[in-house]
Amino acid sequence: MGRARNIGVAATVLAGLLCVVGCGGGSDSAADAVPDDRGGGSPNVLLISLDTTRADYLGCYGRPGGVTPNLDRLAAEGIRFERAYSTAGITPVSHASLLTGLNPYRHGVRVFFGAASHYLEADHPGFASLLGDAGYRTAAFVSAYPASERFGMHHGFERFDTGVSDSVMQQDMSRLPPKDGVWADRAAAAAQRRADATVDRILDWLEGGDDRPFFLWAHFFDPHDTQLVPPVSWLDRFDVRPREPGAAKRVYVPEVAFMDHHIGRLFAALRESGAYENTLVVVTADHGQGLGDHGWFPHRILYQEQIRVPLLMRLPDGPRGKVVSPTVRSIDVLPTVLEALQLPLPLDLDGAPLQPVIDGREGARVAYAEALNTLDVFAPRALPEVHRDRLFAVADDRWKLIYHHDHPQRSELYDLVEDPGELRNLFADRPDQAARLLEEIRSRDAMYVEIIEPGEREPEVFEKLRSLGYVDG
Ligand SMILES: [Zn+2]
């Protein structure tokens, strides 16, 4: 088929038709490695991670006002998981779990930077290496430094485009309209990019395709930074002034909306090319954002607004418009995709395919998350003292324990059915449930942390993180 699989804007419909007929049916060994018994070629895989995006700010999760029409449409076309958890409230830890199907104590990325590891080693196979071995063309387009190769997120990708470390990225930022330049002279601009720039680069990559199916990880960072804001027209649409009192919270909505708009542009390009119908799509977030709930604006702790994330899936031959209520986890995404592609699962994943939960044969999973704040030099000084601890959380459909390792008496237990806002701590009142969930944590060896010597503080890392607002002192 040669280059007939290209998703070029110019030859889109033809390419799509050829793709349906011939993708995965080539004679080269790489293509043969991909099972092809659907009659439509091996599906492409599009994994989208929305940084800092709370589930309850998406229309399909109940947010009014038409903020996320493109993600809402995806939910209507596929599966929406009502209660999905990430494994941490910080970017590299959570993404490492999403990419590998492992909890942090298994993949080893446990802090942003500090006395425990912050680097994903190459020996944990993830989406890129597993799908690459199966004959996929693989690429990642990430929008900020915390999801970059500095934290080991690049292993296995043929193309890894961070928008940070190459000079082309600087060019991308500078060509954005000057009137939108609220961010233009900020150091932050060098360490992150907006959804419009990221999608532009993705579309270029899609145009240069070959006859393999693709695996694409697209990471968007817009809702993370309250000062790197969308274009003025988007702020106007939601009546937000960037420097008015309360703007830090109010700008969150246009940031989410702007990100959704550009994800819609990506979906539209895939539809136009004919590739969309044969693309498995997963959208989730690495964590949410406090926005003042529980007295905390950013992320990194373990309440629901931080670790309950959106999770949408559009599986080939999967249900349409389905809502799945039992608790599921970001570590389940990789095995679910592998199963949908009829590829073998690595033996020792922490996650498991969600197909039995989707079709009702299985109930809730037990979710795990952690926040080793005392080991992380980037835990902000403003972090409330009660969270200056090693925090470990487990949750099922009803109960959630946040265990405070260094001050066990401060531990928290919530009944998520009666108290979804986590306002009434039942740790002292329900020792039976607390003990049961604590045993869940202990049984995993999650509390063992390999302490590493800080050694030379890497100044480059420190400066980039400072520019993104992670360092407040
Ligand atoms: Zn993040």
Short mmCIF file of N, CA and C in Angstrom, two decimals, residues 133-207:
data_model
loop_
_atom_site.label_atom_id
_atom_site.label_comp_id
_atom_site.label_asym_id
_atom_site.label_seq_id
_atom_site.Cartn_x
_atom_site.Cartn_y
_atom_site.Cartn_z
N ASP A 133 6.38 -2.69 19.04
CA ASP A 133 6.76 -4.07 18.73
C ASP A 133 5.68 -4.76 17.90
N ALA A 134 4.45 -4.32 18.06
CA ALA A 134 3.34 -4.94 17.32
C ALA A 134 3.15 -4.30 15.94
N GLY A 135 4.04 -3.43 15.55
CA GLY A 135 3.97 -2.90 14.19
C GLY A 135 3.37 -1.53 14.06
N TYR A 136 3.19 -0.87 15.19
CA TYR A 136 2.59 0.47 15.15
C TYR A 136 3.64 1.54 14.93
N ARG A 137 3.23 2.60 14.26
CA ARG A 137 3.99 3.84 14.18
C ARG A 137 3.64 4.64 15.43
N THR A 138 4.65 5.05 16.21
CA THR A 138 4.36 5.61 17.53
C THR A 138 4.89 7.04 17.65
N ALA A 139 4.10 7.87 18.28
CA ALA A 139 4.55 9.24 18.53
C ALA A 139 3.86 9.79 19.76
N ALA A 140 4.56 10.70 20.43
CA ALA A 140 3.97 11.44 21.54
C ALA A 140 4.18 12.92 21.29
N PHE A 141 3.13 13.69 21.53
CA PHE A 141 3.23 15.14 21.48
C PHE A 141 2.77 15.64 22.83
N VAL A 142 3.72 16.02 23.64
CA VAL A 142 3.38 16.47 24.99
C VAL A 142 3.55 17.99 25.05
N SER A 143 2.83 18.59 25.96
CA SER A 143 2.72 20.05 25.96
C SER A 143 3.44 20.73 27.11
N ALA A 144 4.18 19.97 27.90
CA ALA A 144 4.91 20.62 28.99
C ALA A 144 6.00 19.72 29.53
N TYR A 145 6.93 20.36 30.16
CA TYR A 145 8.11 19.72 30.70
C TYR A 145 7.81 18.55 31.64
N PRO A 146 6.81 18.64 32.52
CA PRO A 146 6.59 17.53 33.46
C PRO A 146 6.18 16.21 32.79
N ALA A 147 5.84 16.24 31.52
CA ALA A 147 5.52 14.99 30.81
C ALA A 147 6.61 14.65 29.80
N SER A 148 7.79 15.18 30.02
CA SER A 148 8.84 15.07 29.00
C SER A 148 9.80 13.92 29.26
N GLU A 149 10.79 13.81 28.41
CA GLU A 149 11.80 12.78 28.55
C GLU A 149 12.62 12.94 29.83
N ARG A 150 12.61 14.14 30.41
CA ARG A 150 13.35 14.33 31.66
C ARG A 150 12.85 13.38 32.75
N PHE A 151 11.59 12.98 32.63
CA PHE A 151 11.00 12.06 33.61
C PHE A 151 10.85 10.65 33.04
N GLY A 152 11.43 10.42 31.88
CA GLY A 152 11.45 9.07 31.30
C GLY A 152 10.19 8.71 30.54
N MET A 153 9.40 9.70 30.11
CA MET A 153 8.13 9.40 29.46
C MET A 153 8.30 9.05 27.98
N HIS A 154 9.51 9.14 27.46
CA HIS A 154 9.74 9.03 26.01
C HIS A 154 10.09 7.62 25.56
N HIS A 155 10.31 6.70 26.48
CA HIS A 155 10.84 5.40 26.07
C HIS A 155 9.94 4.72 25.05
N GLY A 156 10.54 4.25 24.00
CA GLY A 156 9.82 3.44 23.02
C GLY A 156 9.16 4.22 21.90
N PHE A 157 9.07 5.54 22.02
CA PHE A 157 8.42 6.32 20.96
C PHE A 157 9.38 6.56 19.81
N GLU A 158 8.90 6.37 18.59
CA GLU A 158 9.70 6.75 17.42
C GLU A 158 9.87 8.25 17.35
N ARG A 159 8.83 8.95 17.72
CA ARG A 159 8.84 10.41 17.70
C ARG A 159 8.36 10.89 19.05
N PHE A 160 9.15 11.74 19.69
CA PHE A 160 8.73 12.28 20.98
C PHE A 160 8.94 13.78 20.93
N ASP A 161 7.85 14.51 20.88
CA ASP A 161 7.87 15.95 20.63
C ASP A 161 7.36 16.65 21.89
N THR A 162 8.29 17.27 22.61
CA THR A 162 7.89 17.86 23.89
C THR A 162 7.50 19.32 23.78
N GLY A 163 7.94 19.96 22.74
CA GLY A 163 7.72 21.39 22.70
C GLY A 163 8.59 22.12 23.70
N VAL A 164 9.56 21.45 24.27
CA VAL A 164 10.37 22.10 25.30
C VAL A 164 11.83 22.14 24.89
N SER A 165 12.36 21.00 24.53
CA SER A 165 13.81 20.90 24.44
C SER A 165 14.34 21.19 23.03
N ASP A 166 13.46 21.33 22.04
CA ASP A 166 14.00 21.62 20.72
C ASP A 166 13.68 23.06 20.31
N SER A 167 14.51 23.56 19.44
CA SER A 167 14.39 24.98 19.09
C SER A 167 13.13 25.25 18.27
N VAL A 168 12.64 24.22 17.60
CA VAL A 168 11.41 24.39 16.82
C VAL A 168 10.27 24.83 17.72
N MET A 169 10.30 24.33 18.92
CA MET A 169 9.25 24.69 19.86
C MET A 169 9.20 26.20 20.09
N GLN A 170 10.35 26.79 20.25
CA GLN A 170 10.40 28.23 20.47
C GLN A 170 9.74 28.96 19.30
N GLN A 171 9.98 28.44 18.13
CA GLN A 171 9.39 29.03 16.94
C GLN A 171 7.86 28.93 17.00
N ASP A 172 7.39 27.78 17.44
CA ASP A 172 5.94 27.59 17.55
C ASP A 172 5.32 28.64 18.48
N MET A 173 5.94 28.85 19.61
CA MET A 173 5.36 29.79 20.56
C MET A 173 5.36 31.20 19.98
N SER A 174 6.41 31.54 19.30
CA SER A 174 6.53 32.92 18.86
C SER A 174 5.58 33.25 17.70
N ARG A 175 5.10 32.23 17.02
CA ARG A 175 4.22 32.55 15.90
C ARG A 175 2.75 32.60 16.32
N LEU A 176 2.48 32.34 17.58
CA LEU A 176 1.11 32.52 18.06
C LEU A 176 0.78 34.01 18.04
N PRO A 177 -0.47 34.35 17.83
CA PRO A 177 -0.83 35.76 17.64
C PRO A 177 -0.34 36.64 18.79
N PRO A 178 0.34 37.73 18.49
CA PRO A 178 0.90 38.59 19.52
C PRO A 178 -0.14 39.13 20.48
N LYS A 179 -1.34 39.36 20.01
CA LYS A 179 -2.35 39.94 20.90
C LYS A 179 -2.76 38.95 21.99
N ASP A 180 -2.44 37.70 21.76
CA ASP A 180 -2.72 36.69 22.77
C ASP A 180 -1.57 36.55 23.74
N GLY A 181 -0.64 37.48 23.67
CA GLY A 181 0.63 37.25 24.33
C GLY A 181 0.67 37.56 25.79
N VAL A 182 -0.39 37.23 26.51
CA VAL A 182 -0.35 37.37 27.96
C VAL A 182 0.88 36.65 28.50
N TRP A 183 1.21 35.57 27.85
CA TRP A 183 2.30 34.71 28.30
C TRP A 183 3.62 35.01 27.63
N ALA A 184 3.62 35.90 26.61
CA ALA A 184 4.71 35.91 25.66
C ALA A 184 6.08 36.13 26.29
N ASP A 185 6.15 36.96 27.32
CA ASP A 185 7.46 37.22 27.88
C ASP A 185 7.72 36.41 29.15
N ARG A 186 6.92 35.45 29.37
CA ARG A 186 7.11 34.64 30.57
C ARG A 186 8.05 33.48 30.29
N ALA A 187 8.86 33.17 31.26
CA ALA A 187 9.74 32.01 31.11
C ALA A 187 8.92 30.75 30.91
N ALA A 188 7.69 30.76 31.43
CA ALA A 188 6.85 29.58 31.32
C ALA A 188 6.61 29.18 29.87
N ALA A 189 6.65 30.18 28.99
CA ALA A 189 6.38 29.88 27.59
C ALA A 189 7.41 28.91 27.02
N ALA A 190 8.58 28.89 27.59
CA ALA A 190 9.62 27.99 27.09
C ALA A 190 9.43 26.57 27.57
N ALA A 191 8.58 26.35 28.54
CA ALA A 191 8.47 25.02 29.13
C ALA A 191 7.09 24.41 28.93
N GLN A 192 6.24 25.07 28.18
CA GLN A 192 4.93 24.50 27.90
C GLN A 192 4.40 25.11 26.61
N ARG A 193 3.37 24.50 26.05
CA ARG A 193 2.74 25.11 24.88
C ARG A 193 1.23 24.86 24.94
N ARG A 194 0.52 25.71 24.23
CA ARG A 194 -0.92 25.63 24.24
C ARG A 194 -1.40 24.53 23.32
N ALA A 195 -2.68 24.19 23.46
CA ALA A 195 -3.26 23.10 22.68
C ALA A 195 -3.22 23.39 21.18
N ASP A 196 -3.35 24.65 20.79
CA ASP A 196 -3.35 24.95 19.35
C ASP A 196 -2.00 24.58 18.73
N ALA A 197 -0.91 24.90 19.43
CA ALA A 197 0.42 24.58 18.90
C ALA A 197 0.66 23.08 18.88
N THR A 198 0.23 22.41 19.91
CA THR A 198 0.43 20.95 19.96
C THR A 198 -0.36 20.26 18.85
N VAL A 199 -1.59 20.66 18.66
CA VAL A 199 -2.40 20.01 17.61
C VAL A 199 -1.84 20.32 16.22
N ASP A 200 -1.35 21.51 16.01
CA ASP A 200 -0.72 21.81 14.71
C ASP A 200 0.37 20.80 14.39
N ARG A 201 1.18 20.51 15.39
CA ARG A 201 2.30 19.59 15.16
C ARG A 201 1.81 18.16 14.98
N ILE A 202 0.77 17.80 15.70
CA ILE A 202 0.20 16.45 15.52
C ILE A 202 -0.32 16.28 14.09
N LEU A 203 -1.01 17.30 13.59
CA LEU A 203 -1.58 17.19 12.25
C LEU A 203 -0.47 17.05 11.20
N ASP A 204 0.62 17.75 11.41
CA ASP A 204 1.77 17.59 10.51
C ASP A 204 2.28 16.15 10.53
N TRP A 205 2.36 15.60 11.73
CA TRP A 205 2.86 14.22 11.87
C TRP A 205 1.91 13.22 11.19
N LEU A 206 0.62 13.44 11.38
CA LEU A 206 -0.34 12.52 10.78
C LEU A 206 -0.24 12.52 9.26
N GLU A 207 0.06 13.68 8.72
CA GLU A 207 0.19 13.77 7.27
C GLU A 207 1.36 12.97 6.74
#
